[in-house]
Tab-separated table of C-alpha atoms and ligand atoms in Angstrom:
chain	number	residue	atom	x	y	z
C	1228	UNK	CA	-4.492	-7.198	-24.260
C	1229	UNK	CA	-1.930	-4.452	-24.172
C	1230	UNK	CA	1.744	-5.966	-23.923
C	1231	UNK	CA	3.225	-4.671	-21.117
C	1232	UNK	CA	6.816	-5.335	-19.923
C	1233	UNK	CA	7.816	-5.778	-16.448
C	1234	UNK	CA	8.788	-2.833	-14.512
C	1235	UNK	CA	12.213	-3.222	-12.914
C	1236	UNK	CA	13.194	-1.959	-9.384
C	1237	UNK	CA	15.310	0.310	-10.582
C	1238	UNK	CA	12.257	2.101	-13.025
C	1239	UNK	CA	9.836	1.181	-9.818
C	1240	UNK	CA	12.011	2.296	-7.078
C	1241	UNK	CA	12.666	5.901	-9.080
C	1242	UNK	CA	9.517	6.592	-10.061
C	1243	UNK	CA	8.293	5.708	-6.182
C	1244	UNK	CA	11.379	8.051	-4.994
C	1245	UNK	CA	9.848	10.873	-7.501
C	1246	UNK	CA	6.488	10.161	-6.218
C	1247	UNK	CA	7.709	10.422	-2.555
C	1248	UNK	CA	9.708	13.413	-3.212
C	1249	UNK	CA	7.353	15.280	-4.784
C	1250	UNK	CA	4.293	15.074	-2.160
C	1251	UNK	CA	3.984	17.998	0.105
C	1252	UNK	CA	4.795	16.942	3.816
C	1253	UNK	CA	4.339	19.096	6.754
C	1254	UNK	CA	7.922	19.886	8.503
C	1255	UNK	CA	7.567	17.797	11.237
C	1256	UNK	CA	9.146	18.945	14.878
C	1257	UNK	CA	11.171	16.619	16.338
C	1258	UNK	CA	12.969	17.669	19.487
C	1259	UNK	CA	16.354	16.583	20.222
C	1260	UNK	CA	15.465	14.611	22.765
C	1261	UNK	CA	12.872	13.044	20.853
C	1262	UNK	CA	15.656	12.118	17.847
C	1263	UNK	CA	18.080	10.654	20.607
C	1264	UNK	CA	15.326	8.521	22.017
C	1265	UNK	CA	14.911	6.993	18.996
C	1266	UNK	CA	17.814	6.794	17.237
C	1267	UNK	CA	19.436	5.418	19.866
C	1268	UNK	CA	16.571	2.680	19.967
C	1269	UNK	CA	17.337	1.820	16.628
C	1270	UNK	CA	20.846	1.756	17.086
C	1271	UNK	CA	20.408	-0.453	19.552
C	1272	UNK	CA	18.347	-3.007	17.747
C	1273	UNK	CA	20.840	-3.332	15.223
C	1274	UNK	CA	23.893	-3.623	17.814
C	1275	UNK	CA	21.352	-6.518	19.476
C	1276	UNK	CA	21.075	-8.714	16.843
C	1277	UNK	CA	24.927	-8.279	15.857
C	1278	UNK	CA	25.915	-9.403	19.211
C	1279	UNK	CA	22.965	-12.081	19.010
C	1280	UNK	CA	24.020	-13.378	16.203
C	1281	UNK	CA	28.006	-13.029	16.248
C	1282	UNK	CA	27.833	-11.271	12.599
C	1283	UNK	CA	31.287	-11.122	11.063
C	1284	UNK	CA	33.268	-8.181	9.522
C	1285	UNK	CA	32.767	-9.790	5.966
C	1286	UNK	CA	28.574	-9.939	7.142
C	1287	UNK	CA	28.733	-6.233	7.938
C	1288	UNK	CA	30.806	-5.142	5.109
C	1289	UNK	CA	27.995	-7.307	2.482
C	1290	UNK	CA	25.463	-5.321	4.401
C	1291	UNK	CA	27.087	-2.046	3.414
C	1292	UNK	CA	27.809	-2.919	0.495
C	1293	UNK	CA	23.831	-4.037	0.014
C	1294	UNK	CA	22.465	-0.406	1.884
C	1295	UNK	CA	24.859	1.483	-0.578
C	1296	UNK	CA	23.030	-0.350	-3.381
C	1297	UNK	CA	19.169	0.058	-2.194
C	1298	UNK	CA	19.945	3.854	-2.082
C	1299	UNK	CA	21.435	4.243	-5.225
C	1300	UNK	CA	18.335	1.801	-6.271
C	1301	UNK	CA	16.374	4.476	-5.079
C	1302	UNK	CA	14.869	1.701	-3.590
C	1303	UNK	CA	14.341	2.857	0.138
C	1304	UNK	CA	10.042	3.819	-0.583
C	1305	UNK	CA	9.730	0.201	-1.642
C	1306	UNK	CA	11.887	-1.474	1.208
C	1307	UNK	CA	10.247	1.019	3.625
C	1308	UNK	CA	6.453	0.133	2.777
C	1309	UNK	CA	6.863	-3.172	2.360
C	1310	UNK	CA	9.131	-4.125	5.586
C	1311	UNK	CA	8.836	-1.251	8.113
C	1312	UNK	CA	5.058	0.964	7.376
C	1313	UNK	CA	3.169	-1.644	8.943
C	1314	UNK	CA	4.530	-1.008	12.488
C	1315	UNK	CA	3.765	3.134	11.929
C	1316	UNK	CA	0.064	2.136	11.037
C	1317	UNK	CA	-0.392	-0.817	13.899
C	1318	UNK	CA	1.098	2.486	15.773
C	1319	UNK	CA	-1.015	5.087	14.269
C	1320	UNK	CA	-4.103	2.549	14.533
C	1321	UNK	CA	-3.984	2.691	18.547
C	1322	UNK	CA	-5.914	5.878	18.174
C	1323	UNK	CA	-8.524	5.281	15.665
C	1324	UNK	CA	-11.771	4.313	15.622
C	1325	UNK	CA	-14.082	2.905	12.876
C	1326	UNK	CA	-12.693	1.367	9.935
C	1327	UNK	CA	-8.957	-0.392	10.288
C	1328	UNK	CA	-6.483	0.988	8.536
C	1329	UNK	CA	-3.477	-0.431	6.550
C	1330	UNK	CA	0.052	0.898	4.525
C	1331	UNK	CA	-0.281	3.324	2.006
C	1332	UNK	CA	2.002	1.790	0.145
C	1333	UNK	CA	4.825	3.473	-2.637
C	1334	UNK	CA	1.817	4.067	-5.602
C	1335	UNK	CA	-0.386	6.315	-4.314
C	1336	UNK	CA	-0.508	9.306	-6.654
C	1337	UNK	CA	-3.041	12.614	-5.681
C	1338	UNK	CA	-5.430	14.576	-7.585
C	1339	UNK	CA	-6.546	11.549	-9.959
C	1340	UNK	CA	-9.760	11.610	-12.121
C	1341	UNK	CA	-13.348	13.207	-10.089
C	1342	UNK	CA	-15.920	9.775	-10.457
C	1343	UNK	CA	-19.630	9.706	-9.561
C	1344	UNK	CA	-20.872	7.541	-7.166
C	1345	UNK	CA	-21.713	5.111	-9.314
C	1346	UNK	CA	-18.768	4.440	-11.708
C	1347	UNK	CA	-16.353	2.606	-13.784
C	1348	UNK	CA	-12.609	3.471	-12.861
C	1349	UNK	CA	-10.332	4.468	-15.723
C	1350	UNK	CA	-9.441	1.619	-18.128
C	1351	UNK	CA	-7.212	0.493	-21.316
C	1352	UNK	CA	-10.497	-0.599	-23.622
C	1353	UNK	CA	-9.107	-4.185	-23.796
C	1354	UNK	CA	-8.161	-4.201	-19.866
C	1355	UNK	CA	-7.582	-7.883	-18.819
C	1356	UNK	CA	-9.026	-9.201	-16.005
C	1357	UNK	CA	-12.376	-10.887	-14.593
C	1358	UNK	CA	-14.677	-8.244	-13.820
C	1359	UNK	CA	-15.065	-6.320	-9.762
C	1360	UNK	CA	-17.974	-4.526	-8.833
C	1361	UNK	CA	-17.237	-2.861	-5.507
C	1362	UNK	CA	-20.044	-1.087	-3.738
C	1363	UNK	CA	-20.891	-0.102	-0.361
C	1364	UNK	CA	-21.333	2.873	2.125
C	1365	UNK	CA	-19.894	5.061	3.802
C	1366	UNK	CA	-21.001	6.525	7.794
C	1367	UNK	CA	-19.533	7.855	10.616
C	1368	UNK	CA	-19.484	6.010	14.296
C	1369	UNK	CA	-23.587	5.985	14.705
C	1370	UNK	CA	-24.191	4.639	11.410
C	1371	UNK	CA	-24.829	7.933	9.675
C	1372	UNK	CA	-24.246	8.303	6.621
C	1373	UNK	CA	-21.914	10.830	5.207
C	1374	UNK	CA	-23.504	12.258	2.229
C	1375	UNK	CA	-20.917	13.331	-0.655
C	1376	UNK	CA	-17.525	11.233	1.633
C	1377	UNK	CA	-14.985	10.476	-0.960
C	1378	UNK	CA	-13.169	7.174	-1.490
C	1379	UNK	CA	-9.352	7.740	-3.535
C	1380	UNK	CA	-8.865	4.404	-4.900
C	1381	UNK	CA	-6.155	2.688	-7.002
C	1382	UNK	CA	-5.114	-0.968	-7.441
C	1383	UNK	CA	-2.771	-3.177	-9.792
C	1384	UNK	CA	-4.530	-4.571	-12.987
C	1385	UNK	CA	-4.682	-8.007	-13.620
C	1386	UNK	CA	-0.682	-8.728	-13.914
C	1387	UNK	CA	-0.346	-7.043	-11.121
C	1388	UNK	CA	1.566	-3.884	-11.645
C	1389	UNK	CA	0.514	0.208	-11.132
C	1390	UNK	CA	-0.164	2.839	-13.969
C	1391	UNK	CA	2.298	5.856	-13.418
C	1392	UNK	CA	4.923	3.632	-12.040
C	1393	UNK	CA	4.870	0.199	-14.634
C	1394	UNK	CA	5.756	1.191	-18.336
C	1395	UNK	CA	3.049	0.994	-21.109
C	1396	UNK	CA	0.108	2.049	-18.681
C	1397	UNK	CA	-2.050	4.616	-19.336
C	1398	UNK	CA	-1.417	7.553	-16.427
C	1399	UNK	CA	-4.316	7.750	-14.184
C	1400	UNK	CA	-5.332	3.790	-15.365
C	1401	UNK	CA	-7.526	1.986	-12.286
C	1402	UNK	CA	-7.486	5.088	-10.010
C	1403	UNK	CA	-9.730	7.595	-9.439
C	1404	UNK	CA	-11.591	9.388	-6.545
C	1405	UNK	CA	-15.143	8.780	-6.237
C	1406	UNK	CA	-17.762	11.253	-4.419
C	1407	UNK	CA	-20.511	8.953	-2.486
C	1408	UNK	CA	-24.165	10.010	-2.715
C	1409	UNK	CA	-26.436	11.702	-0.187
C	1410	UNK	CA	-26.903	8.113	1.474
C	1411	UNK	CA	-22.665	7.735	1.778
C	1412	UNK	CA	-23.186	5.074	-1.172
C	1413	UNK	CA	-21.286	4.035	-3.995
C	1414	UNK	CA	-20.485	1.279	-6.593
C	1415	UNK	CA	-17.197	0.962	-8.493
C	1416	UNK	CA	-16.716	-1.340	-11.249
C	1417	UNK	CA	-13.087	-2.380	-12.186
C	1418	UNK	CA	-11.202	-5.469	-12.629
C	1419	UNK	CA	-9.991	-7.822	-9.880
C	1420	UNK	CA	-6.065	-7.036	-9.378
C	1421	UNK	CA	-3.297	-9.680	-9.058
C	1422	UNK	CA	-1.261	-10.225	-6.361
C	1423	UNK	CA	1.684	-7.628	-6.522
C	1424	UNK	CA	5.378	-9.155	-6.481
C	1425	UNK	CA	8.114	-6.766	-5.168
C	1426	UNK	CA	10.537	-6.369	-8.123
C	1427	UNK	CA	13.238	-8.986	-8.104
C	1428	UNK	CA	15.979	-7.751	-9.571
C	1429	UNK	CA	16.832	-4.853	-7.289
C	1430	UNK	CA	18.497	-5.117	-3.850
C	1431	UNK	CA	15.503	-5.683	-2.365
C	1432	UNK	CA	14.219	-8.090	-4.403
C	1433	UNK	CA	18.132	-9.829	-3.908
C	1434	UNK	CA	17.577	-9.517	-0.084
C	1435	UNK	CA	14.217	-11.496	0.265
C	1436	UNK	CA	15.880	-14.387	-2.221
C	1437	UNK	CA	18.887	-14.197	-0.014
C	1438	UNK	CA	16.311	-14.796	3.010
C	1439	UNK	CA	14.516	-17.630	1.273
C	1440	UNK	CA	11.296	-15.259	1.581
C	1441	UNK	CA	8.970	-14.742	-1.027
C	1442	UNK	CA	8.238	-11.534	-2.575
C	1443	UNK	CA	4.513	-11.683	-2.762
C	1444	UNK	CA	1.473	-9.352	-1.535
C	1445	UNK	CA	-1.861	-10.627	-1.533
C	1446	UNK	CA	-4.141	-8.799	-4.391
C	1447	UNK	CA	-5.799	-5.354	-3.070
C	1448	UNK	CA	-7.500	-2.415	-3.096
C	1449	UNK	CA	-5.988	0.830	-2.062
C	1450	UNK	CA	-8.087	3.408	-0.541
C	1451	UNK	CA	-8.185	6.895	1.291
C	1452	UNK	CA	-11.681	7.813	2.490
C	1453	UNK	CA	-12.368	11.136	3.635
C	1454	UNK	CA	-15.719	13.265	4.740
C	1455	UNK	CA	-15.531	17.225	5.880
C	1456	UNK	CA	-14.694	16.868	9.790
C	1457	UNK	CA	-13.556	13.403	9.698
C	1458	UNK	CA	-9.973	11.613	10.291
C	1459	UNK	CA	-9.484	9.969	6.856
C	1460	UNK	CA	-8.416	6.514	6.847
C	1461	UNK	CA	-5.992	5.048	4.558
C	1462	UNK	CA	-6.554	1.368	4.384
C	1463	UNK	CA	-6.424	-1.798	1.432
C	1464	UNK	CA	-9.144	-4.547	0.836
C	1465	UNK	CA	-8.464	-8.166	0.123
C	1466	UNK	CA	-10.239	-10.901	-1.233
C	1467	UNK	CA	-10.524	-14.009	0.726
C	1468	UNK	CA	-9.529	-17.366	-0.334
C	1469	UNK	CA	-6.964	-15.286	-2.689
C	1470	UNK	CA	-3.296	-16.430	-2.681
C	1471	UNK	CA	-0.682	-14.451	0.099
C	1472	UNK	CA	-3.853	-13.118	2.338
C	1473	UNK	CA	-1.957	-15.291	4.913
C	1474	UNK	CA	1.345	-14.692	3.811
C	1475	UNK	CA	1.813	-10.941	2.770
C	1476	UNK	CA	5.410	-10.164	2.211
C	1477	UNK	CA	4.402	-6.379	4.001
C	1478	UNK	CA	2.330	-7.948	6.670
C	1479	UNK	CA	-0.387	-5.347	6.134
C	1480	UNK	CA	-3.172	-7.525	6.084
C	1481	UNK	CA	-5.956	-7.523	8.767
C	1482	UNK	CA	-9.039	-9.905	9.085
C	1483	UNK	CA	-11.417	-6.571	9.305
C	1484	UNK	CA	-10.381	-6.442	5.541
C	1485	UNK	CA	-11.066	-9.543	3.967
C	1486	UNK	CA	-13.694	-9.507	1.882
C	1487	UNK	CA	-15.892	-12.303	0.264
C	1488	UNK	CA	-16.545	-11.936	-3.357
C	1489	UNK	CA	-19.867	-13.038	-4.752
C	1490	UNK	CA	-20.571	-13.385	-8.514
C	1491	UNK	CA	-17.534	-10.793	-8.602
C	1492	UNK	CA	-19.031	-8.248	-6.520
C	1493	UNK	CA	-17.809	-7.178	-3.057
C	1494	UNK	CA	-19.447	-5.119	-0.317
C	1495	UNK	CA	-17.708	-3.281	2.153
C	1496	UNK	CA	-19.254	0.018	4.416
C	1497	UNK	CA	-16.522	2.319	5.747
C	1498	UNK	CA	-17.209	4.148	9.078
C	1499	UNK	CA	-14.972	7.159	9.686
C	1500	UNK	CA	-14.628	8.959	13.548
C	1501	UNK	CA	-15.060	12.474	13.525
C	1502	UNK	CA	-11.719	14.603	13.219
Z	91	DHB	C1	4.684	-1.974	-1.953
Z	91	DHB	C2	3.822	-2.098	-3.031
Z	91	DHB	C3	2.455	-2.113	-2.819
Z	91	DHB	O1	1.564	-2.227	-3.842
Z	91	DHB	C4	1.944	-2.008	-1.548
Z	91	DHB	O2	0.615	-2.024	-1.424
Z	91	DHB	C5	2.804	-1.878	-0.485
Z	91	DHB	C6	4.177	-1.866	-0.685
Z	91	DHB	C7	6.160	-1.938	-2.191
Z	91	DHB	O3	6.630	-2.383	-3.243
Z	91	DHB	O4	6.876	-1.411	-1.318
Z	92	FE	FE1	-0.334	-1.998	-3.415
């Protein structure tokens, strides 16, 4: 297969910064009441566990000396997503129906490559990895199905790392956004990802070693669904029986979305509330 070196987490972290910085956000509104609510919260979280845990000055002063360094890492989309996004969805999730959601994640990149929906997503010709064939429907609350619903999907290859953010990967490699059929259906054939490992040598990577953590995620899916007048969901699939499912360094796993592979195919039907 195609050598491919290891991204560090200073390439990873800048490209994810790019990435982050580039995406169109709505301004949100935030009253000032709204900021000194929560900033104050968070404030006082910190000065909790300070007090908690007597930290010293030479503590503190290694912490700012370690937040100085995951900035100029450009580090802060990885140590976000991986430590912090998982509360905003468990948030966000209160009010959704239908499929669970989960993190987006640092690597998701828009406007990839239009698939059918029956399709083969983007691939080096000597691709490693076993084979995935990943089918299903999609429907909304009632069970009907949404004709032409579109799935955005994008996963690690087999050594686990992203095209547009690992070197020596093809852009737009294992992603792609596939239209369903009239019945909501589709079938994607791909490879099985690996696990993902948060780069190591960055300050993030340094903090979770420091911790005596490990720096794993569970192999997945990524996925945006959408179908004209419903809420998308943005949610990952994992394969049970697969090493981290229990132990996911971004604890973004839910039991909803563990799925059973058989003969390397996986099913999974996505059912989307109306917007
Ligand atoms: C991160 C990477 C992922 O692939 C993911 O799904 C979530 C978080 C990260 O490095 O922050
Ligand atoms: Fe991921």
């Amino acid at each position: 297969m195609t050598a491919v070196h290891s991204p560090t987490a200073a390439d990873s972290g800048a490209s994810a910064s790019a990435n982050f910085r580039s995406t169109a956000r709505e301004g949100v509104a935030v009253s000032t009441e709204r900021v000194s609510t929560v900033v104050a919260a968070v404030l006082q979280g910190v000065h909790s566990a300070i007090r908690a845990h007597d930290v010293t000055y030479p503590e503190f002063q290694a912490a700012k000396q370690w937040l100085m360094d995951l900035g100029e890492g450009a580090e802060w989309p990885l140590f976000l997503d991986v430590f912090v996004e998982h509360v905003v969805e468990e948030v966000a999730a209160r009010t959704q129906d239908g499929t669970k959601g989960s993190i987006l994640g640092p690597y998701y990149l828009p406007d990839q490559v239009a698939l059918p929906s029956v399709c083969t997503l983007p691939h080096r010709p000597d691709e490693a990895g076993d084979p995935l064939v990943f089918s299903g429907r999609v429907t909304d609350l009632d069970g009907q199905p949404l004709a032409g619903a579109e799935l955005d999907i994008w996963h690690a290859d087999s050594e686990g790392y992203y095209s547009g953010f690992a070197p020596d990967i093809p852009s737009g490699n294992l992603r792609g956004v596939v239209s369903c059929d009239a019945d909501g259906r589709f079938e994607i054939t791909t490879v099985q990802p690996a696990p993902y490992q948060i780069p190591t040598d960055g300050p993030t990577g340094r903090m979770i070693d420091a911790a005596g953590w490990h720096p794993w995620r569970p192999a997945h899916l990524h996925l945006v669904v959408r179908a004209d007048g419903h809420r998308p969901i943005t949610t990952q699939l994992y394969f049970a029986g697969g090493q981290y499912v229990d132990d996911d360094v971004a604890e973004a796993v839910k039991p909803e979305l563990v799925l059973t592979p058989v003969d390397q195919r996986v099913t999974y039907d996505f059912v989307l509330e109306r917007a």
